[in-house]
Tab-separated table of C-alpha atoms in Angstrom:
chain	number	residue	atom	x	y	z
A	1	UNK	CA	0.000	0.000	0.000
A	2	UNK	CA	1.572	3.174	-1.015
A	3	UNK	CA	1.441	6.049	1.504
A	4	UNK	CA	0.703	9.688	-0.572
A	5	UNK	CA	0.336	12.161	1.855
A	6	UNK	CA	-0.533	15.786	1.481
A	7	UNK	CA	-0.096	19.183	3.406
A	8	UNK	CA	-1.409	21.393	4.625
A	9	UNK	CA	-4.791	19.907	5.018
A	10	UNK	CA	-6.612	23.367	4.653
A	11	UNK	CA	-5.460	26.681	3.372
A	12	UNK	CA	-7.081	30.065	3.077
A	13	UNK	CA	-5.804	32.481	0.290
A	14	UNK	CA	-6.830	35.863	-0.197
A	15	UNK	CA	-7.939	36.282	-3.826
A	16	UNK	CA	-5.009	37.357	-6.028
A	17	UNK	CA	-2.543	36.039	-3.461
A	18	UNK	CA	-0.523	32.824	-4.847
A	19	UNK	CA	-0.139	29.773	-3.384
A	20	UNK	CA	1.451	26.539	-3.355
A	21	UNK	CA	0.660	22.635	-1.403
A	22	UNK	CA	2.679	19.770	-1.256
A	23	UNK	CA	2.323	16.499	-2.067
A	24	UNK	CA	4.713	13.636	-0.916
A	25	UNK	CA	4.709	9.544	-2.094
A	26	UNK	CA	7.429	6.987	-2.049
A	27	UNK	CA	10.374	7.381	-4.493
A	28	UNK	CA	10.654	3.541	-5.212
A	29	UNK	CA	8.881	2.088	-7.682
A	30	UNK	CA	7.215	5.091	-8.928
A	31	UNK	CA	5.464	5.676	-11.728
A	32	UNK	CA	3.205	8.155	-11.660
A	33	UNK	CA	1.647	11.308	-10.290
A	34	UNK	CA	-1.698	12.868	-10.230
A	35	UNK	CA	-3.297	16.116	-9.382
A	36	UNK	CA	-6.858	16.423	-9.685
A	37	UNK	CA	-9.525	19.220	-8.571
A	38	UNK	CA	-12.664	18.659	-6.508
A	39	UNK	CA	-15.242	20.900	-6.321
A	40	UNK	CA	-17.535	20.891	-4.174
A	41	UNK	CA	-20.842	19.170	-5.633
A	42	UNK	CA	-18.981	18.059	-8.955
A	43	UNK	CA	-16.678	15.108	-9.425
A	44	UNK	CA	-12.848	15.512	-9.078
A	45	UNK	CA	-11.419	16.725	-12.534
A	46	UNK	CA	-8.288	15.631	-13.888
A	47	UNK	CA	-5.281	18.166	-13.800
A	48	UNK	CA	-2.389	16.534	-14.234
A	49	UNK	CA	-0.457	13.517	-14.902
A	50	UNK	CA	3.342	13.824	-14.377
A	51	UNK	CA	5.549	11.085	-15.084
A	52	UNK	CA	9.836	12.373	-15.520
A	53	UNK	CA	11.584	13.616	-13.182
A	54	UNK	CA	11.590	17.168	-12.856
A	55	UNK	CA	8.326	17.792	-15.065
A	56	UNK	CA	6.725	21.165	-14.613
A	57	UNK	CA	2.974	21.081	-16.049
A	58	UNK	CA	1.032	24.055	-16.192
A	59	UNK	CA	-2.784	24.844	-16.950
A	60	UNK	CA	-3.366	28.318	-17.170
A	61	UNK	CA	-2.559	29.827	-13.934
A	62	UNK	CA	-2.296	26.179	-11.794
A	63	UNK	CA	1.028	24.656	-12.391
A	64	UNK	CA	3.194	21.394	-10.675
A	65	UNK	CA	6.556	20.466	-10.294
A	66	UNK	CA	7.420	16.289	-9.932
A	67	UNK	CA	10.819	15.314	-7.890
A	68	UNK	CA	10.951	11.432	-8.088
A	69	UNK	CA	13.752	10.794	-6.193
A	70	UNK	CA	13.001	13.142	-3.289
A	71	UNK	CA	9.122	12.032	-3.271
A	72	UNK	CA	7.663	14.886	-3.680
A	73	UNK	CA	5.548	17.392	-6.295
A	74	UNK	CA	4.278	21.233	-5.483
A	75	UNK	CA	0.987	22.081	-7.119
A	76	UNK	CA	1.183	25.885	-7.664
A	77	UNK	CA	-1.728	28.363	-8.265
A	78	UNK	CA	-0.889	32.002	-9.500
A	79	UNK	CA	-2.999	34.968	-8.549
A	80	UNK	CA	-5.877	32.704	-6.441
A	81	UNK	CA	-9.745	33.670	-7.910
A	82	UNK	CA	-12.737	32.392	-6.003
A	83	UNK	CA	-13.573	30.056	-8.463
A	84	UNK	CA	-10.151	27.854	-7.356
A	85	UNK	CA	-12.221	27.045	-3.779
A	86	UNK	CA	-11.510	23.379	-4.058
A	87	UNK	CA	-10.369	20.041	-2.388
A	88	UNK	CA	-6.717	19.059	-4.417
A	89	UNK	CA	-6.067	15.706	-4.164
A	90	UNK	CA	-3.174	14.002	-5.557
A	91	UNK	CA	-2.898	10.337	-5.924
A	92	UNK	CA	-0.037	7.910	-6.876
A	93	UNK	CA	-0.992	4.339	-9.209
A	94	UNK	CA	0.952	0.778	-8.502
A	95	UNK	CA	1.584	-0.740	-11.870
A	96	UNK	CA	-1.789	-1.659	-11.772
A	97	UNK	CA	-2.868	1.631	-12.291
A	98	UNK	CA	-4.957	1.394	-8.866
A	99	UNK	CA	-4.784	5.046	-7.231
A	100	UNK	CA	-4.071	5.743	-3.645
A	101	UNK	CA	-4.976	8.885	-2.864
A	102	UNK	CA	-3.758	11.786	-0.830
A	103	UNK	CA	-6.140	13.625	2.094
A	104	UNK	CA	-6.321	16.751	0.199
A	105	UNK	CA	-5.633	19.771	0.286
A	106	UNK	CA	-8.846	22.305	0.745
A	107	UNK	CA	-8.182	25.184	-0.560
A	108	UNK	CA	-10.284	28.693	0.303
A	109	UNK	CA	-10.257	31.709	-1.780
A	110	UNK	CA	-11.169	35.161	0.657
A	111	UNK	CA	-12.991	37.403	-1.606
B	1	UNK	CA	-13.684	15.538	-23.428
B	2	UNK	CA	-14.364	11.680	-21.793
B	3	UNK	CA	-17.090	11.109	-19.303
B	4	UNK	CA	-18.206	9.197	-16.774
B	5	UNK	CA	-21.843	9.038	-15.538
B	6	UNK	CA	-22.977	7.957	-11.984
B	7	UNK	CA	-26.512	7.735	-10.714
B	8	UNK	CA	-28.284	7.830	-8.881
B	9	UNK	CA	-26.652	10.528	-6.686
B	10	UNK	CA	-28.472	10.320	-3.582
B	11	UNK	CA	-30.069	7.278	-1.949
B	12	UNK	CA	-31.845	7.004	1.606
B	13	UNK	CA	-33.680	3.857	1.951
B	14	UNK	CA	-34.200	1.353	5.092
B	15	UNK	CA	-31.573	-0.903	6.807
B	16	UNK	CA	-31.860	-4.224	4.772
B	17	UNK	CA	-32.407	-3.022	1.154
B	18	UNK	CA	-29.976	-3.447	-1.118
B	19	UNK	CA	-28.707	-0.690	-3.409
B	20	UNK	CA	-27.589	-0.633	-6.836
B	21	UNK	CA	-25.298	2.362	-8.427
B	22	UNK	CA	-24.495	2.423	-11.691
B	23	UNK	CA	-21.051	3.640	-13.507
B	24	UNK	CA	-21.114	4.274	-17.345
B	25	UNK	CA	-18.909	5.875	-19.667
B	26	UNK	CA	-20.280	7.356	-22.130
B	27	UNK	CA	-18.304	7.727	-24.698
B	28	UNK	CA	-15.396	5.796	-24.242
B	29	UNK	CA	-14.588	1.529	-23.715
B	30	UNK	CA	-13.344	0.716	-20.495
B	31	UNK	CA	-12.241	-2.275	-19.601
B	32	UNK	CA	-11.649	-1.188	-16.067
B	33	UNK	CA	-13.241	0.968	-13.652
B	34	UNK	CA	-12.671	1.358	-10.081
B	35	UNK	CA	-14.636	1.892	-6.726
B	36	UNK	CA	-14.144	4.363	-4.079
B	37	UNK	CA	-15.640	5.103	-0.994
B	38	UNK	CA	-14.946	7.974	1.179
B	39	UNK	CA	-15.585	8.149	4.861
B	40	UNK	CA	-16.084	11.382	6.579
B	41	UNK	CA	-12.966	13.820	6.498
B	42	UNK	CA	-10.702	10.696	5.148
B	43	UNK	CA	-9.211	10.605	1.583
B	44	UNK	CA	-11.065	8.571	-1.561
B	45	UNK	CA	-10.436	4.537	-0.509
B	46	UNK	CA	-9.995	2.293	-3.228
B	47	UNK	CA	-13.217	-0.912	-2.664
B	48	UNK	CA	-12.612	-2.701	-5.883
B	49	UNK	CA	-11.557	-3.030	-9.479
B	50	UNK	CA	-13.821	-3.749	-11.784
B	51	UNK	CA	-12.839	-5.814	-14.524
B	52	UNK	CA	-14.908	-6.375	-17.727
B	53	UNK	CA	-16.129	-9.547	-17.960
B	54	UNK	CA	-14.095	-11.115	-15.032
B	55	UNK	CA	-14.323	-10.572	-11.461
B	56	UNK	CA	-13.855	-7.916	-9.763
B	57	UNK	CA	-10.771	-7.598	-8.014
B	58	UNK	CA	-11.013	-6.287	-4.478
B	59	UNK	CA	-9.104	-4.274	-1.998
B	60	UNK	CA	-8.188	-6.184	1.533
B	61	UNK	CA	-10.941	-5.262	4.305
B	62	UNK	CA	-13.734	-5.093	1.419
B	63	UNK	CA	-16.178	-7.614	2.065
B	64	UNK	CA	-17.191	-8.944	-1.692
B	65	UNK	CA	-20.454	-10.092	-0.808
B	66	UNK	CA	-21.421	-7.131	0.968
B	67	UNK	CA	-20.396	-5.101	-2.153
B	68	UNK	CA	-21.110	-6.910	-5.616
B	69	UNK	CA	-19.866	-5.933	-8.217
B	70	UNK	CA	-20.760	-6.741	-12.241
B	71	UNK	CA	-18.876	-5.392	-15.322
B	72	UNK	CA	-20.894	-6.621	-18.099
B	73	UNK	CA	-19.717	-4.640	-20.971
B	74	UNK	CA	-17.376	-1.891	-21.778
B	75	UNK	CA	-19.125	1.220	-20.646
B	76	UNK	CA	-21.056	-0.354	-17.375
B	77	UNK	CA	-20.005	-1.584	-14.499
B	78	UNK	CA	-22.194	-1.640	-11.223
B	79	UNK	CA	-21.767	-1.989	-7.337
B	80	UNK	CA	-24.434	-3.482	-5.308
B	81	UNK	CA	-24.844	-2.533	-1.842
B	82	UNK	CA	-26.373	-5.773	-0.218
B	83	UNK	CA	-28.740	-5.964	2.589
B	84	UNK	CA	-27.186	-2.264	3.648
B	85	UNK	CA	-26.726	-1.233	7.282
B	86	UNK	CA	-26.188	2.285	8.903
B	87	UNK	CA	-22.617	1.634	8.609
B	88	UNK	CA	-22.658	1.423	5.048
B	89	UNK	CA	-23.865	4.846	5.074
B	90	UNK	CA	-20.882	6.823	2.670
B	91	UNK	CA	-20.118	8.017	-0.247
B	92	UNK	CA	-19.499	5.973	-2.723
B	93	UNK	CA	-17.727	7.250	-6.476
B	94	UNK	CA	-16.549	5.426	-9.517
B	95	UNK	CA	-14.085	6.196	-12.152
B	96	UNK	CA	-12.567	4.722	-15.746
B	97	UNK	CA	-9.669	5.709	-17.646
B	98	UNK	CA	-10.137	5.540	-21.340
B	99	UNK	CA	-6.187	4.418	-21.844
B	100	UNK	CA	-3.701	2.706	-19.649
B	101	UNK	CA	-1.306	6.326	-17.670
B	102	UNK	CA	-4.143	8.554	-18.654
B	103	UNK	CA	-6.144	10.422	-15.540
B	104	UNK	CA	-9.483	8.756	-14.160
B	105	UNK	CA	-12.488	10.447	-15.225
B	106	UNK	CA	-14.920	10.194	-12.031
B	107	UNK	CA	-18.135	10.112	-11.689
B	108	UNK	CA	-20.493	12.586	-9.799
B	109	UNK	CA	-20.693	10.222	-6.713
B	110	UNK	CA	-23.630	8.301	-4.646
B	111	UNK	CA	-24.195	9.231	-1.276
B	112	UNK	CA	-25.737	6.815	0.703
B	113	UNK	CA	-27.619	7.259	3.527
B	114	UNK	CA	-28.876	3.975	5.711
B	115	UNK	CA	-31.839	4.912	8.003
């Protein structure tokens, strides 16, 4: 069972501010890292899938870093707007492709 | 973009009826889907795999005849809920992946509410 963890559990951002969470899985035997968005009263939406070593994504003003052989990726989001008020989970597959998720990060935007 | 539909979203019945939720994508094959369940405050917990027209594979602690599961064809699979009890009360969500490294696409979710 892989152990995905994910800090802080709660944030509050004032609008326009930026911000950043961390996510953190085991090096070994990695293969892959997600980042999805949940909203509340919607299903979680895919963000990202990061696979090398020092991949940067970005998706308009969210972005994430991957470090494989520290453990860990950043999911960053540029000048916050309301409508980023979400739960972030990340989750890491076995070579099964079965996901273990990360608690989440929920993230508040302060008008 | 691909999508995965869940119903029914929102089930309160009696303790002892069973409950069936249905996953479907809609407009991709998959020959796997999987089954979550979150508990309150805790993170998404893996139930099962569901595997088209095999069994379903599931996760340790998951009782398989509490929770049946059928993948009949490509775009459906479904989790039964048998004789449910107060402590099945959750939420329950599904999601598919229409190629092998590609994200889930989730469904909207069941929650489930045992009186």
């Amino acid at each position: 069972i892989l152990n995905v963890e994910q800090s802080p559990q709660s944030l509050h951002v004032q609008e326009g501010d930026s911000t950043n969470f961390t996510c953190s899985f085991p090096s070994s035997n990695f293969y892959a890292l997600h980042w999805y968005r949940w909203e509340t009263a919607k299903s979680p939406e895919a963000l990202f899938v990061m696979t090398l070593n020092g991949d940067e994504k970005k998706k308009g003003r969210i972005s994430a870093t991957l470090n494989t052989k520290e453990g860990y990726s950043y999911l960053y989001i540029k000048g916050s707007q309301p409508e980023d008020s979400a739960t972030y989970l990340c989750a890491s597959p076995g070579g099964n492709e079965k996901l273990t998720f990360g608690t989440g990060t929920r993230l508040t935007i302060i008008p | 973009g691909a999508v995965v539909s869940q119903h029914p979203s929102r089930v309160i019945c009696k303790s002892g009826t069973s409950v069936k939720i249905e996953c479907r994508s809609l407009d991709f094959q998959a020959t796997t889907m999987f089954w979550y369940r979150q508990f309150p405050k805790q993170s998404l917990m893996l139930m099962a795999t569901s595997n088209e027209g095999s069994k379903a594979t599931y996760e340790q602690g998951v009782e398989k005849d509490k929770f049946l599961i059928n993948h009949a064809s490509l775009t459906l699979s479904t989790l039964t809920v048998t004789s449910a009890h107060p402590e099945d009360s959750s939420f329950y969500i599904c999601s598919a992946s229409a190629q092998r490294n590609q994200p889930q696409h989730f469904g909207d979710g069941t929650r489930l509410s045992i009186l």
